[in-house]
């Protein structure tokens, strides 16, 4: 099918593109790709391919690379086009621009320059995974990519222990096993979690279970493709000392002081230090 060119008003258009299945493009995204004066993309080859699939000709229009490594150099050219009253579409490689993808500085610059800005919303892996996860979707926190070093990753996870929302992470397949092991330490072995892989693609997969179960599964199996990890909310922070003490007392019948403190801090969203001190005091009595 050849896409009809429509006239596009001046301004910056952030256009979401499919995560894998090219047919997830929206009709409005195709209108904008067909009609904008200037196209900019994180990966110009991917955008060309997507336009070819949908019969959108590039013609003589410029297609400018705009990504993390050339943003400062490429931005002035895009800003000049915008300030001259042209329409500029920006698409990242897949999904929604700015969501763990480039585009933030361009959007800020355009807003600051008083250029009209809008979005053509569409797929984003975080929301696709949330809707498929089976975990509560009423409140969620998108945490993006975790730090790659084990120490920083654990402290980033610890900050999220008491958050009363489904947690969503992007993760690379080669770090999935290590991330899940760290998550077991921080959130406890039984916290419900889901790994979504290759969403909207041929080998789409959803694996659900307790964190420990998933950590074991992915310890030996290094999956291929793109991955979102979701972790269920905990019980939320509890200030009621009697409840925490009762849980600690029970945990101390099974575990060392350190492990009991770790488990209870994860369940109730209190600091490990506080839980440890309470466990020490209970241990002495
Ligand atoms: N801007 C994108 C969005 O809106 O989701 C995210 C880009 S970020 C550089 C890439 C990460 O998104 C991947 O490492 C993976 O965690 C996640 N992702 C993207 N496509 C995915 C897919 N089809 N299935 C699962 N996760 C995906």
Coordinates of C-alpha atoms and ligand atoms in Angstrom, one line a residue, residues 19 92 94-96 99-101 123-126 145 170-171 196-199 201 226-228, ligand 1:
X19 CA 8.6 -3.1 19.3
X92 CA 13.7 6.1 18.3
X94 CA 11.8 0.9 18.7
X95 CA 9.0 1.8 21.0
X96 CA 8.5 5.3 22.4
X99 CA 11.6 5.9 27.3
X100 CA 15.2 4.6 27.9
X101 CA 15.9 6.1 24.5
X123 CA 4.0 0.9 21.8
X124 CA 6.3 0.9 24.8
X125 CA 7.8 -2.3 26.2
X126 CA 7.2 -1.3 29.8
X145 CA 17.8 -0.2 33.2
X170 CA 14.5 -3.2 31.3
X171 CA 17.3 -5.8 31.4
X196 CA 8.6 -10.9 29.5
X197 CA 10.8 -11.7 26.5
X198 CA 10.6 -10.7 22.8
X199 CA 7.2 -9.0 23.1
X201 CA 7.8 -11.1 18.1
X226 CA 14.8 -8.3 24.6
X227 CA 13.6 -8.5 28.1
X228 CA 11.4 -6.8 30.7
Ligands
LIG1 N1 11.9 3.1 23.9 C1 11.7 1.7 24.1 C2 10.3 1.5 24.7 O1 9.5 2.4 24.6 O2 10.0 0.5 25.3 C3 12.8 1.1 25.0 C4 14.1 1.2 24.4 S1 15.4 0.5 25.3 C5 16.8 1.0 24.5 C6 15.4 -1.2 24.9 C7 14.9 -2.1 26.0 O3 13.4 -2.1 26.0 C8 15.2 -3.6 25.8 O4 16.5 -3.9 26.3 C9 14.2 -4.3 26.6 O5 14.4 -4.3 27.9 C10 13.0 -3.4 26.2 N2 12.3 -3.9 25.0 C11 12.2 -3.3 23.8 N3 11.5 -4.1 23.0 C12 11.2 -5.2 23.6 C13 10.4 -6.4 23.3 N4 10.0 -6.6 22.1 N5 10.2 -7.3 24.3 C14 10.7 -7.2 25.5 N6 11.4 -6.1 25.9 C15 11.6 -5.1 25.0

